[in-house]
CSV table of C-alpha atoms in Angstrom, one decimal:
chain,number,residue,atom,x,y,z
A,698,MET,CA,0.0,0.0,0.0
A,699,SER,CA,1.3,3.5,-0.8
A,700,GLU,CA,2.2,5.9,1.9
A,701,VAL,CA,-0.7,7.9,3.4
A,702,VAL,CA,-0.4,11.5,4.6
A,703,VAL,CA,-2.5,12.1,7.7
A,704,THR,CA,-3.3,15.8,8.5
A,705,GLY,CA,-5.7,15.6,11.4
A,706,ALA,CA,-7.7,13.3,13.7
A,707,ALA,CA,-11.3,12.8,14.8
A,708,LEU,CA,-13.2,10.3,16.9
A,709,ARG,CA,-16.6,11.0,15.6
A,710,ALA,CA,-17.4,10.3,11.9
A,711,GLN,CA,-19.5,13.5,11.6
A,712,HIS,CA,-16.4,15.5,12.6
A,713,VAL,CA,-14.0,13.9,10.1
A,714,LEU,CA,-12.3,16.2,7.6
A,715,PRO,CA,-10.4,15.1,4.4
A,716,GLY,CA,-7.0,13.8,5.5
A,717,ASP,CA,-8.1,12.8,9.0
A,718,LEU,CA,-7.3,9.7,11.0
A,719,PHE,CA,-10.6,8.2,12.2
A,720,ALA,CA,-10.4,6.9,15.8
A,721,ALA,CA,-13.1,4.2,15.9
A,722,LEU,CA,-13.4,3.6,19.6
A,723,PRO,CA,-15.6,1.1,21.5
A,724,GLY,CA,-18.5,2.9,23.3
A,725,ALA,CA,-21.1,2.0,25.8
A,726,ARG,CA,-23.9,1.7,23.2
A,727,ALA,CA,-22.1,1.2,19.9
A,728,HIS,CA,-18.6,0.7,18.4
A,729,GLY,CA,-17.2,3.6,16.5
A,730,ALA,CA,-16.0,1.1,13.9
A,731,ASP,CA,-19.6,0.7,12.7
A,732,PHE,CA,-19.4,4.4,11.4
A,733,THR,CA,-16.3,3.9,9.4
A,734,ALA,CA,-18.2,4.2,6.0
A,735,ASP,CA,-19.4,7.6,7.1
A,736,ALA,CA,-15.8,8.6,8.0
A,737,VAL,CA,-14.5,7.4,4.7
A,738,ALA,CA,-17.2,9.4,2.8
A,739,ALA,CA,-16.0,12.5,4.7
A,740,GLY,CA,-12.4,11.9,3.7
A,741,ALA,CA,-10.8,9.8,6.4
A,742,VAL,CA,-7.5,8.3,5.2
A,743,ALA,CA,-6.7,5.8,8.1
A,744,VAL,CA,-8.4,4.1,11.0
A,745,LEU,CA,-7.3,3.6,14.6
A,746,THR,CA,-9.3,0.9,16.5
A,747,ASP,CA,-9.1,-2.2,18.6
A,748,GLU,CA,-9.2,-5.8,17.5
A,749,ALA,CA,-13.0,-6.0,17.8
A,750,GLY,CA,-13.3,-2.9,15.6
A,751,ALA,CA,-10.8,-4.1,13.1
A,752,ALA,CA,-12.9,-7.2,12.6
A,753,ARG,CA,-16.1,-5.2,11.8
A,754,PRO,CA,-17.1,-5.3,8.1
A,755,ALA,CA,-17.2,-1.5,7.9
A,756,VAL,CA,-13.5,-1.4,8.8
A,757,ARG,CA,-12.4,-4.5,6.8
A,758,ASP,CA,-14.1,-3.2,3.7
A,759,SER,CA,-13.0,0.4,4.0
A,760,GLY,CA,-9.8,0.0,2.0
A,761,LEU,CA,-7.9,2.2,4.5
A,762,PRO,CA,-4.8,1.5,6.5
A,763,VAL,CA,-5.9,0.2,10.0
A,764,LEU,CA,-3.9,0.8,13.2
A,765,VAL,CA,-4.9,-1.8,15.8
A,766,HIS,CA,-4.2,-1.1,19.5
A,767,PRO,CA,-5.6,-2.9,22.6
A,768,ASP,CA,-6.5,0.4,24.1
A,769,PRO,CA,-7.0,2.8,21.2
A,770,ARG,CA,-8.3,5.6,23.4
A,771,ALA,CA,-5.0,5.6,25.4
A,772,ALA,CA,-3.1,5.7,22.1
A,773,LEU,CA,-5.1,8.5,20.5
A,774,GLY,CA,-3.7,11.4,22.6
A,775,PRO,CA,0.0,10.7,21.7
A,776,LEU,CA,-1.0,9.9,18.1
A,777,ALA,CA,-3.0,13.1,17.7
A,778,SER,CA,-0.1,15.1,19.3
A,779,HIS,CA,2.3,13.6,16.7
A,780,ILE,CA,-0.1,14.3,13.8
A,781,TYR,CA,-0.4,18.0,14.9
A,782,GLY,CA,3.4,18.4,15.4
A,783,GLU,CA,3.7,18.0,19.2
A,784,PRO,CA,2.3,21.5,19.8
A,785,SER,CA,2.4,21.3,23.6
A,786,LEU,CA,6.2,21.1,23.5
A,787,ALA,CA,6.3,24.5,21.9
A,788,LEU,CA,3.7,26.0,24.3
A,789,LYS,CA,3.8,26.4,28.0
A,790,VAL,CA,0.7,24.4,29.0
A,791,LEU,CA,-0.3,25.1,32.6
A,792,GLY,CA,-2.6,22.4,33.8
A,793,VAL,CA,-4.9,22.8,36.9
A,794,THR,CA,-6.7,19.9,38.4
A,795,GLY,CA,-8.7,19.3,41.6
A,796,THR,CA,-12.4,19.2,42.6
A,797,SER,CA,-13.0,22.9,43.2
A,798,GLY,CA,-11.1,26.0,42.0
A,799,LYS,CA,-9.8,24.8,38.6
A,800,THR,CA,-11.7,27.5,36.7
A,801,THR,CA,-10.9,30.4,39.2
A,802,THR,CA,-7.2,29.4,39.4
A,803,SER,CA,-7.0,29.2,35.6
A,804,TYR,CA,-8.5,32.6,35.1
A,805,MET,CA,-6.1,34.0,37.8
A,806,VAL,CA,-3.1,32.5,35.9
A,807,GLU,CA,-4.4,33.9,32.6
A,808,SER,CA,-4.8,37.3,34.1
A,809,GLY,CA,-1.3,37.3,35.5
A,810,LEU,CA,0.1,36.2,32.1
A,811,ALA,CA,-1.8,39.0,30.4
A,812,ALA,CA,-0.4,41.5,32.9
A,813,ALA,CA,3.1,40.3,32.0
A,814,GLY,CA,2.4,40.9,28.3
A,815,HIS,CA,2.1,37.3,27.2
A,816,ARG,CA,-0.3,36.1,24.4
A,817,THR,CA,-2.5,33.5,26.0
A,818,GLY,CA,-4.9,30.7,25.4
A,819,LEU,CA,-7.4,29.3,27.9
A,820,ILE,CA,-9.1,26.0,28.0
A,821,GLY,CA,-11.8,25.2,30.6
A,822,THR,CA,-15.3,24.7,31.8
A,823,VAL,CA,-16.6,28.2,30.9
A,824,GLU,CA,-14.9,28.8,27.6
A,825,THR,CA,-11.9,28.3,25.4
A,826,ARG,CA,-10.0,31.4,24.3
A,827,ILE,CA,-7.4,31.8,21.7
A,828,ALA,CA,-5.6,35.1,21.9
A,829,GLY,CA,-8.8,36.7,23.2
A,830,GLU,CA,-11.2,35.0,20.7
A,831,ARG,CA,-13.9,33.2,22.7
A,832,LEU,CA,-15.2,29.7,21.9
A,833,ASP,CA,-17.8,27.8,23.8
A,834,SER,CA,-16.6,24.7,25.7
A,835,ALA,CA,-18.3,21.4,25.4
A,836,PHE,CA,-16.1,19.7,28.0
A,837,THR,CA,-13.9,21.0,30.7
A,838,THR,CA,-11.1,19.3,28.8
A,839,PRO,CA,-11.6,18.6,25.1
A,840,GLU,CA,-11.2,15.2,23.5
A,841,ALA,CA,-7.6,14.4,22.6
A,842,PRO,CA,-7.8,15.2,18.8
A,843,ASP,CA,-9.7,18.5,19.5
A,844,LEU,CA,-7.2,19.4,22.3
A,845,GLN,CA,-4.1,18.9,20.1
A,846,ALA,CA,-5.8,20.7,17.2
A,847,LEU,CA,-6.5,23.6,19.5
A,848,PHE,CA,-2.9,23.7,20.6
A,849,ALA,CA,-1.8,23.8,17.0
A,850,VAL,CA,-4.1,26.7,16.2
A,851,MET,CA,-2.9,28.5,19.3
A,852,LEU,CA,0.7,28.2,18.1
A,853,GLU,CA,-0.3,29.5,14.7
A,854,ARG,CA,-1.8,32.6,16.3
A,855,GLY,CA,1.2,33.4,18.4
A,856,VAL,CA,0.0,32.0,21.8
A,857,THR,CA,2.8,31.2,24.2
A,858,HIS,CA,1.1,30.2,27.4
A,859,VAL,CA,-2.1,28.1,27.9
A,860,PRO,CA,-3.8,27.8,31.4
A,861,MET,CA,-5.9,24.7,31.2
A,862,GLU,CA,-8.4,22.9,33.4
A,863,VAL,CA,-7.7,19.2,33.6
A,864,SER,CA,-10.7,17.1,34.7
A,865,SER,CA,-10.6,13.6,36.2
A,866,HIS,CA,-12.6,12.5,33.1
A,867,ALA,CA,-9.9,13.9,30.9
A,868,LEU,CA,-7.2,12.0,32.7
A,869,ALA,CA,-9.2,8.7,33.0
A,870,LEU,CA,-10.3,8.8,29.3
A,871,GLY,CA,-6.9,9.8,27.9
A,872,ARG,CA,-8.0,13.3,26.7
A,873,ALA,CA,-4.8,14.8,28.2
A,874,ALA,CA,-2.5,12.0,27.0
A,875,GLY,CA,0.1,13.3,24.6
A,876,THR,CA,0.2,16.7,26.3
A,877,ARG,CA,3.3,17.9,28.0
A,878,PHE,CA,2.7,20.3,30.8
A,879,ALA,CA,5.1,23.0,31.8
A,880,VAL,CA,3.4,23.1,35.2
A,881,GLY,CA,0.8,20.8,36.8
A,882,ALA,CA,-1.2,22.3,39.7
A,883,PHE,CA,-3.5,20.8,42.3
A,884,THR,CA,-6.2,22.7,44.2
A,885,ASN,CA,-8.1,20.3,46.5
A,886,LEU,CA,-10.2,17.1,46.5
A,887,SER,CA,-13.7,16.6,47.8
A,888,GLN,CA,-16.7,14.4,46.9
A,889,ASP,CA,-17.8,14.7,43.3
A,890,HIS,CA,-18.1,12.5,40.2
A,891,LEU,CA,-18.8,9.3,42.2
A,892,ASP,CA,-21.1,8.4,39.4
A,893,PHE,CA,-17.9,8.0,37.3
A,894,HIS,CA,-15.4,6.9,39.9
A,895,PRO,CA,-16.2,4.0,42.1
A,896,ASP,CA,-14.7,5.7,45.2
A,897,MET,CA,-12.6,8.6,46.4
A,898,GLU,CA,-9.4,6.7,46.2
A,899,ASP,CA,-10.0,6.0,42.5
A,900,TYR,CA,-10.9,9.7,42.0
A,901,PHE,CA,-7.7,10.7,43.7
A,902,ARG,CA,-5.5,8.3,41.7
A,903,THR,CA,-7.0,9.6,38.5
A,904,LYS,CA,-6.2,13.2,39.5
A,905,ALA,CA,-2.7,12.2,40.5
A,906,GLN,CA,-1.9,11.2,36.9
A,907,LEU,CA,-1.2,14.9,36.2
A,908,PHE,CA,1.8,14.4,38.6
A,909,ASP,CA,3.1,11.2,37.1
A,910,GLY,CA,6.0,12.9,35.3
A,911,ARG,CA,4.0,14.6,32.5
A,912,SER,CA,4.4,18.0,34.3
A,913,ALA,CA,7.8,19.5,34.4
A,914,VAL,CA,7.0,21.4,37.6
A,915,GLU,CA,4.4,20.3,40.2
A,916,VAL,CA,2.6,22.9,42.3
A,917,VAL,CA,0.3,21.6,45.0
A,918,CYS,CA,-2.0,23.1,47.6
A,919,VAL,CA,-1.4,21.2,50.9
A,920,ASP,CA,-4.3,22.6,52.9
A,921,GLY,CA,-5.8,19.1,52.7
A,922,GLU,CA,-4.6,15.5,53.2
A,923,TRP,CA,-5.2,14.7,49.5
A,924,GLY,CA,-2.7,17.4,48.4
A,925,ARG,CA,-0.2,16.3,51.0
A,926,ARG,CA,-0.2,12.8,49.5
A,927,LEU,CA,1.1,14.3,46.2
A,928,VAL,CA,4.2,16.0,47.7
A,929,THR,CA,7.7,14.9,46.7
A,930,PRO,CA,11.0,16.7,47.5
A,931,ALA,CA,10.6,18.7,44.2
A,932,THR,CA,7.0,19.8,44.8
A,933,VAL,CA,6.2,23.5,45.1
A,934,THR,CA,3.8,23.7,48.0
A,935,VAL,CA,1.2,26.3,48.8
A,936,ALA,CA,-1.0,26.6,51.9
A,937,THR,CA,-3.3,29.1,53.7
A,938,THR,CA,-2.4,27.3,57.0
A,939,GLY,CA,0.7,25.5,58.0
A,940,ASP,CA,4.1,25.3,56.3
A,941,ALA,CA,4.6,25.6,52.6
A,942,ARG,CA,6.8,27.5,50.1
A,943,TRP,CA,3.9,29.9,49.3
A,944,THR,CA,1.7,31.1,52.1
A,945,ALA,CA,-0.6,34.1,53.0
A,946,THR,CA,-1.0,36.3,56.0
A,947,ASP,CA,-2.9,39.3,57.1
A,948,VAL,CA,-6.1,38.3,55.1
A,949,ARG,CA,-8.7,41.1,55.3
A,950,THR,CA,-12.1,41.3,53.6
A,951,SER,CA,-13.8,44.6,52.8
A,952,LEU,CA,-17.6,45.1,53.0
A,953,SER,CA,-17.7,44.8,49.2
A,954,GLY,CA,-16.1,41.4,49.3
A,955,GLU,CA,-12.6,42.4,48.1
A,956,GLN,CA,-9.8,40.7,49.9
A,957,SER,CA,-6.3,41.9,50.7
A,958,PHE,CA,-3.5,39.8,52.0
A,959,THR,CA,0.3,39.3,52.0
A,960,ILE,CA,1.8,36.6,49.9
A,961,HIS,CA,5.0,35.0,51.1
A,962,GLY,CA,6.7,33.1,48.3
A,963,SER,CA,9.9,31.5,47.1
A,964,GLU,CA,13.3,33.1,47.8
A,965,GLY,CA,11.8,35.2,50.6
A,966,ARG,CA,9.6,37.4,48.3
A,967,THR,CA,6.7,39.3,49.8
A,968,LEU,CA,3.8,40.5,47.7
A,969,ALA,CA,0.9,42.8,48.8
A,970,ALA,CA,-2.1,41.3,47.0
A,971,THR,CA,-5.7,42.2,46.5
A,972,LEU,CA,-8.4,40.0,45.1
A,973,PRO,CA,-11.8,41.2,43.9
A,974,ILE,CA,-13.6,38.0,44.9
A,975,PRO,CA,-14.5,36.8,48.5
A,976,GLY,CA,-13.8,33.5,50.2
A,977,THR,CA,-10.7,32.1,52.0
A,978,PHE,CA,-10.6,29.3,49.4
A,979,ASN,CA,-10.0,31.9,46.8
A,980,VAL,CA,-6.9,33.0,48.8
A,981,ALA,CA,-5.7,29.4,48.3
A,982,ASN,CA,-6.5,29.6,44.6
A,983,ALA,CA,-4.6,32.9,44.4
A,984,LEU,CA,-1.5,31.4,46.1
A,985,LEU,CA,-1.6,28.5,43.7
A,986,ALA,CA,-1.9,30.9,40.7
A,987,ALA,CA,1.0,33.0,42.1
A,988,ALA,CA,3.2,30.0,42.4
A,989,VAL,CA,2.4,28.8,38.9
A,990,LEU,CA,3.1,32.2,37.4
A,991,HIS,CA,6.4,32.5,39.3
A,992,GLU,CA,7.5,29.1,37.9
A,993,VAL,CA,7.0,30.3,34.3
A,994,GLY,CA,8.9,33.5,34.9
A,995,VAL,CA,6.1,36.1,35.5
A,996,PRO,CA,7.4,39.0,37.5
A,997,ASP,CA,6.0,39.7,41.0
A,998,GLU,CA,4.4,43.0,39.9
A,999,ALA,CA,2.5,41.3,37.1
A,1000,ILE,CA,1.3,38.6,39.5
A,1001,VAL,CA,-0.1,41.3,41.8
A,1002,VAL,CA,-1.8,43.1,38.9
A,1003,GLY,CA,-3.2,39.9,37.5
A,1004,LEU,CA,-4.8,38.9,40.8
A,1005,ALA,CA,-6.3,42.4,41.3
A,1006,ASP,CA,-7.8,42.4,37.8
A,1007,VAL,CA,-9.2,38.9,37.6
A,1008,ARG,CA,-12.8,38.3,36.7
A,1009,VAL,CA,-14.3,34.8,36.8
A,1010,PRO,CA,-17.7,34.2,35.3
A,1011,GLY,CA,-20.1,32.5,37.7
A,1012,ARG,CA,-17.6,32.0,40.5
A,1013,MET,CA,-18.5,34.1,43.6
A,1014,GLU,CA,-19.7,36.7,41.0
A,1015,ARG,CA,-21.4,39.6,42.6
A,1016,VAL,CA,-24.5,41.2,41.1
A,1017,ALA,CA,-24.6,44.8,42.4
A,1018,LEU,CA,-27.4,47.1,41.1
A,1019,GLY,CA,-27.6,49.4,44.0
A,1020,GLN,CA,-29.6,47.1,46.3
A,1021,ASP,CA,-29.0,47.1,50.0
A,1022,PHE,CA,-28.1,43.4,50.2
A,1023,THR,CA,-25.3,41.4,48.7
A,1024,ALA,CA,-26.2,39.1,45.8
A,1025,VAL,CA,-23.8,36.4,44.5
A,1026,VAL,CA,-23.9,33.7,41.7
A,1027,ASP,CA,-21.6,30.7,42.3
A,1028,TYR,CA,-20.9,27.5,40.5
A,1029,SER,CA,-20.7,25.5,43.8
A,1030,HIS,CA,-22.3,22.1,43.0
A,1031,LYS,CA,-20.5,19.8,45.5
A,1032,PRO,CA,-21.0,19.5,49.2
A,1033,GLU,CA,-17.7,21.0,50.3
A,1034,ALA,CA,-17.9,23.8,47.7
A,1035,VAL,CA,-21.4,24.7,49.0
A,1036,ALA,CA,-20.0,24.7,52.6
A,1037,VAL,CA,-17.0,26.9,51.9
A,1038,ALA,CA,-19.0,29.4,49.7
A,1039,LEU,CA,-21.6,29.9,52.4
A,1040,ASP,CA,-19.0,30.1,55.1
A,1041,ALA,CA,-17.3,32.8,53.1
A,1042,MET,CA,-20.6,34.7,52.8
A,1043,ARG,CA,-21.5,34.2,56.5
A,1044,ALA,CA,-18.1,35.6,57.5
A,1045,ARG,CA,-18.7,38.9,55.8
A,1046,THR,CA,-22.2,39.8,56.9
A,1047,ASP,CA,-24.1,40.4,60.2
A,1048,GLY,CA,-27.3,39.8,58.3
A,1049,ARG,CA,-28.9,36.6,57.1
A,1050,VAL,CA,-27.7,34.1,54.5
A,1051,ILE,CA,-30.3,33.2,51.9
A,1052,THR,CA,-29.4,30.3,49.6
A,1053,VAL,CA,-30.9,29.0,46.3
A,1054,LEU,CA,-29.7,25.5,45.6
A,1055,GLY,CA,-30.5,22.5,43.4
A,1056,CYS,CA,-28.7,19.4,42.1
A,1057,GLY,CA,-28.1,18.2,38.6
A,1058,GLY,CA,-29.8,15.0,37.3
A,1059,ASP,CA,-27.9,12.0,35.8
A,1060,ARG,CA,-25.0,12.7,38.1
A,1061,ASP,CA,-23.6,11.6,41.5
A,1062,THR,CA,-26.8,10.9,43.5
A,1063,ALA,CA,-25.0,10.5,46.8
A,1064,LYS,CA,-24.0,14.1,47.1
A,1065,ARG,CA,-27.6,15.5,46.9
A,1066,PRO,CA,-28.6,15.0,50.6
A,1067,LEU,CA,-25.1,16.1,51.6
A,1068,MET,CA,-25.4,19.3,49.7
A,1069,GLY,CA,-28.9,19.9,51.2
A,1070,ALA,CA,-27.5,19.4,54.7
A,1071,GLU,CA,-24.5,21.7,54.2
A,1072,ALA,CA,-26.7,24.4,52.8
A,1073,ALA,CA,-29.4,24.1,55.5
A,1074,ARG,CA,-26.8,24.2,58.2
A,1075,ARG,CA,-25.4,27.5,56.9
A,1076,SER,CA,-28.5,29.3,55.7
A,1077,ASP,CA,-31.2,31.3,57.5
A,1078,LEU,CA,-33.4,30.5,54.5
A,1079,LEU,CA,-32.7,27.7,52.0
A,1080,VAL,CA,-34.8,27.6,48.8
A,1081,VAL,CA,-34.4,24.2,47.2
A,1082,THR,CA,-35.0,24.3,43.5
A,1083,ASP,CA,-34.3,22.6,40.2
A,1084,ASP,CA,-30.8,22.7,38.6
A,1085,ASN,CA,-30.4,20.7,35.4
A,1086,PRO,CA,-32.7,17.8,35.9
A,1087,ARG,CA,-31.7,16.3,32.6
A,1088,THR,CA,-33.6,13.0,32.2
A,1089,GLU,CA,-34.5,12.6,35.9
A,1090,SER,CA,-37.6,13.6,37.7
A,1091,PRO,CA,-37.0,17.2,39.1
A,1092,ALA,CA,-39.2,16.5,42.1
A,1093,ALA,CA,-37.2,13.3,43.0
A,1094,ILE,CA,-34.0,15.2,42.9
A,1095,ARG,CA,-35.4,18.0,45.1
A,1096,ALA,CA,-36.7,15.4,47.5
A,1097,ALA,CA,-33.2,14.0,48.0
A,1098,VAL,CA,-31.8,17.5,48.6
A,1099,LEU,CA,-34.7,18.3,51.0
A,1100,ALA,CA,-34.2,15.1,52.9
A,1101,GLY,CA,-30.6,16.1,53.6
A,1102,ALA,CA,-31.6,19.6,54.6
A,1103,GLU,CA,-34.3,18.3,57.0
A,1104,SER,CA,-31.9,15.8,58.5
A,1105,VAL,CA,-30.2,18.8,60.2
A,1106,PRO,CA,-31.8,19.3,63.6
A,1107,ALA,CA,-34.3,22.2,63.5
A,1108,ALA,CA,-32.3,24.2,66.0
A,1109,GLN,CA,-29.2,24.0,63.7
A,1110,ARG,CA,-30.8,25.2,60.5
A,1111,GLY,CA,-33.0,27.9,59.1
A,1112,GLU,CA,-36.2,27.8,57.1
A,1113,VAL,CA,-36.3,25.5,54.2
A,1114,ARG,CA,-38.6,26.0,51.2
A,1115,ASP,CA,-39.3,23.9,48.1
A,1116,ILE,CA,-39.8,25.9,44.9
A,1117,GLY,CA,-39.2,23.9,41.8
A,1118,ASP,CA,-39.2,26.7,39.2
A,1119,ARG,CA,-35.7,28.1,39.4
A,1120,ARG,CA,-36.8,31.6,38.2
A,1121,GLN,CA,-39.5,31.7,40.9
A,1122,ALA,CA,-37.0,30.4,43.5
A,1123,ILE,CA,-34.5,33.2,42.7
A,1124,ALA,CA,-37.3,35.8,42.8
A,1125,ALA,CA,-38.5,34.4,46.2
A,1126,ALA,CA,-34.9,34.7,47.6
A,1127,VAL,CA,-34.6,38.3,46.5
A,1128,ALA,CA,-38.0,39.2,47.8
A,1129,ALA,CA,-37.1,37.8,51.2
A,1130,ALA,CA,-33.8,39.7,51.5
A,1131,ARG,CA,-33.5,42.5,54.0
A,1132,SER,CA,-30.9,45.2,54.3
A,1133,GLY,CA,-27.5,43.7,55.0
A,1134,ASP,CA,-28.4,40.1,54.0
A,1135,VAL,CA,-26.6,37.9,51.5
A,1136,VAL,CA,-28.4,36.0,48.7
A,1137,VAL,CA,-26.3,33.2,47.1
A,1138,VAL,CA,-27.6,31.5,44.0
A,1139,ALA,CA,-25.6,28.3,43.8
A,1140,GLY,CA,-25.0,25.5,41.4
A,1141,LYS,CA,-25.1,26.7,37.8
A,1142,GLY,CA,-22.7,29.6,37.8
A,1143,HIS,CA,-21.7,30.7,34.3
A,1144,GLU,CA,-24.2,28.3,32.6
A,1145,THR,CA,-26.6,29.9,30.1
A,1146,GLY,CA,-29.0,27.0,29.8
A,1147,GLN,CA,-31.1,24.6,31.9
A,1148,GLU,CA,-31.5,21.0,30.7
A,1149,VAL,CA,-34.9,19.5,31.4
A,1150,ALA,CA,-36.1,16.2,29.8
A,1151,GLY,CA,-33.2,16.3,27.3
A,1152,VAL,CA,-34.0,19.8,26.1
A,1153,VAL,CA,-31.8,22.8,27.0
A,1154,HIS,CA,-33.8,26.0,27.7
A,1155,PRO,CA,-32.1,29.4,27.8
A,1156,PHE,CA,-31.4,30.2,31.5
A,1157,SER,CA,-28.8,32.3,33.3
A,1158,ASP,CA,-28.7,32.6,37.0
A,1159,ARG,CA,-27.0,36.0,36.7
A,1160,ASP,CA,-29.7,37.3,34.4
A,1161,GLU,CA,-32.5,36.0,36.5
A,1162,LEU,CA,-30.9,37.4,39.7
A,1163,GLU,CA,-30.4,40.8,38.0
A,1164,ALA,CA,-34.1,40.7,36.8
A,1165,ALA,CA,-35.4,39.9,40.3
A,1166,ILE,CA,-33.3,42.7,41.8
A,1167,ARG,CA,-34.4,45.2,39.2
A,1168,GLU,CA,-38.0,44.2,39.8
A,1169,ARG,CA,-37.6,44.7,43.6
A,1170,LEU,CA,-35.9,48.0,43.2
A,1171,GLY,CA,-38.6,49.1,40.9
A,1172,THR,CA,-41.2,48.0,43.4
A,1173,VAL,CA,-39.3,49.7,46.3
A,1174,THR,CA,-38.7,53.0,44.5
A,1175,GLY,CA,-42.1,53.1,42.9
């Protein structure tokens, strides 16, 4: 057979372009090999699959060269990287993993890089950006062929540094395989994704893959035991409490939620930092970002400017329209994330904490009552509502959250209401707020849709919170 030139890769037949390698992977419902004819029609020039796929008639009859591997998904990342010219070797890819804080830390890192004059990319839950151009994100971490193609495009557009969220799914499914990281960073670990991982140990082992040698420098927050388990003699450690190479002191929070603190870093450096978002956990994120930025040569002054200027969609995002109470949208959708977000809000108000909370369908069911309990314990008023029910019964999901909330003794929790319609729930929370209170709309953060029965309807927590506040101000001012 004559030599074949491969210019790209795809793992879905409908995404194949002329010259692509088609990765025909086994799936839960079907084998990708069965779609080989569609891939050939679209211009595929070679096939990667397993032995079962290679035996399918569609592959045997394709007339294309076939690469057979016992685990083709594991091989796809390195192969895609090779096809696109090993782009991560020419970029400084800065990977951030952990349960909470990946998005916020990535934005902090990007902000610091921009302050230093670097041309940046960004890959994560909210969006992908290439030198300022925004693309919607389908996954926290794209599939391997898409990721390597993104890196190649970034190089073509002059990008030098790429902060990137690295999910446990990406590590388990090989999406990040073939990527060389200049820095790998770890935020924390708490219960999440136990619909995908059998237990917390498996979840941790998967996250730990970012620190298996694929990252040239490892930066780890050691505030928790999971982080401490990752430490080696070469690890750059950060902590808000205890010993580490990067720490913070003199943390102060203004009435507006802005935080100021002193960063103590490598080689005895001291930085006076400000952060426009509340929460001690965001101080930990800022320390992590500062250490990552230092490791790639960003000057101290740019680190400080980057932290002060950072804006993170849907992460402790304030909605301020002149109302006499604080209103915040946050993506917290895990028990520990809910707890730390509400603790942060409680610490900065003498008023009440009012929380709007739901849980997503078709995801880890065990965390629903835990989230309800954490929110009830910390709220003077908890409004349980729908999040993204997906294919599940919204009422059944709310019942699990309510059961957790009501498991907290009455003397240790506030009022709990059940309002399924999320728009009405947000409006009810705003209507209940008094001067000096805090309203937290938790769970969906930056999302602009609500998935119900398989249909995604336009919905933005920020827009709905703004509308409710404007309605209230209009009512109050007449």
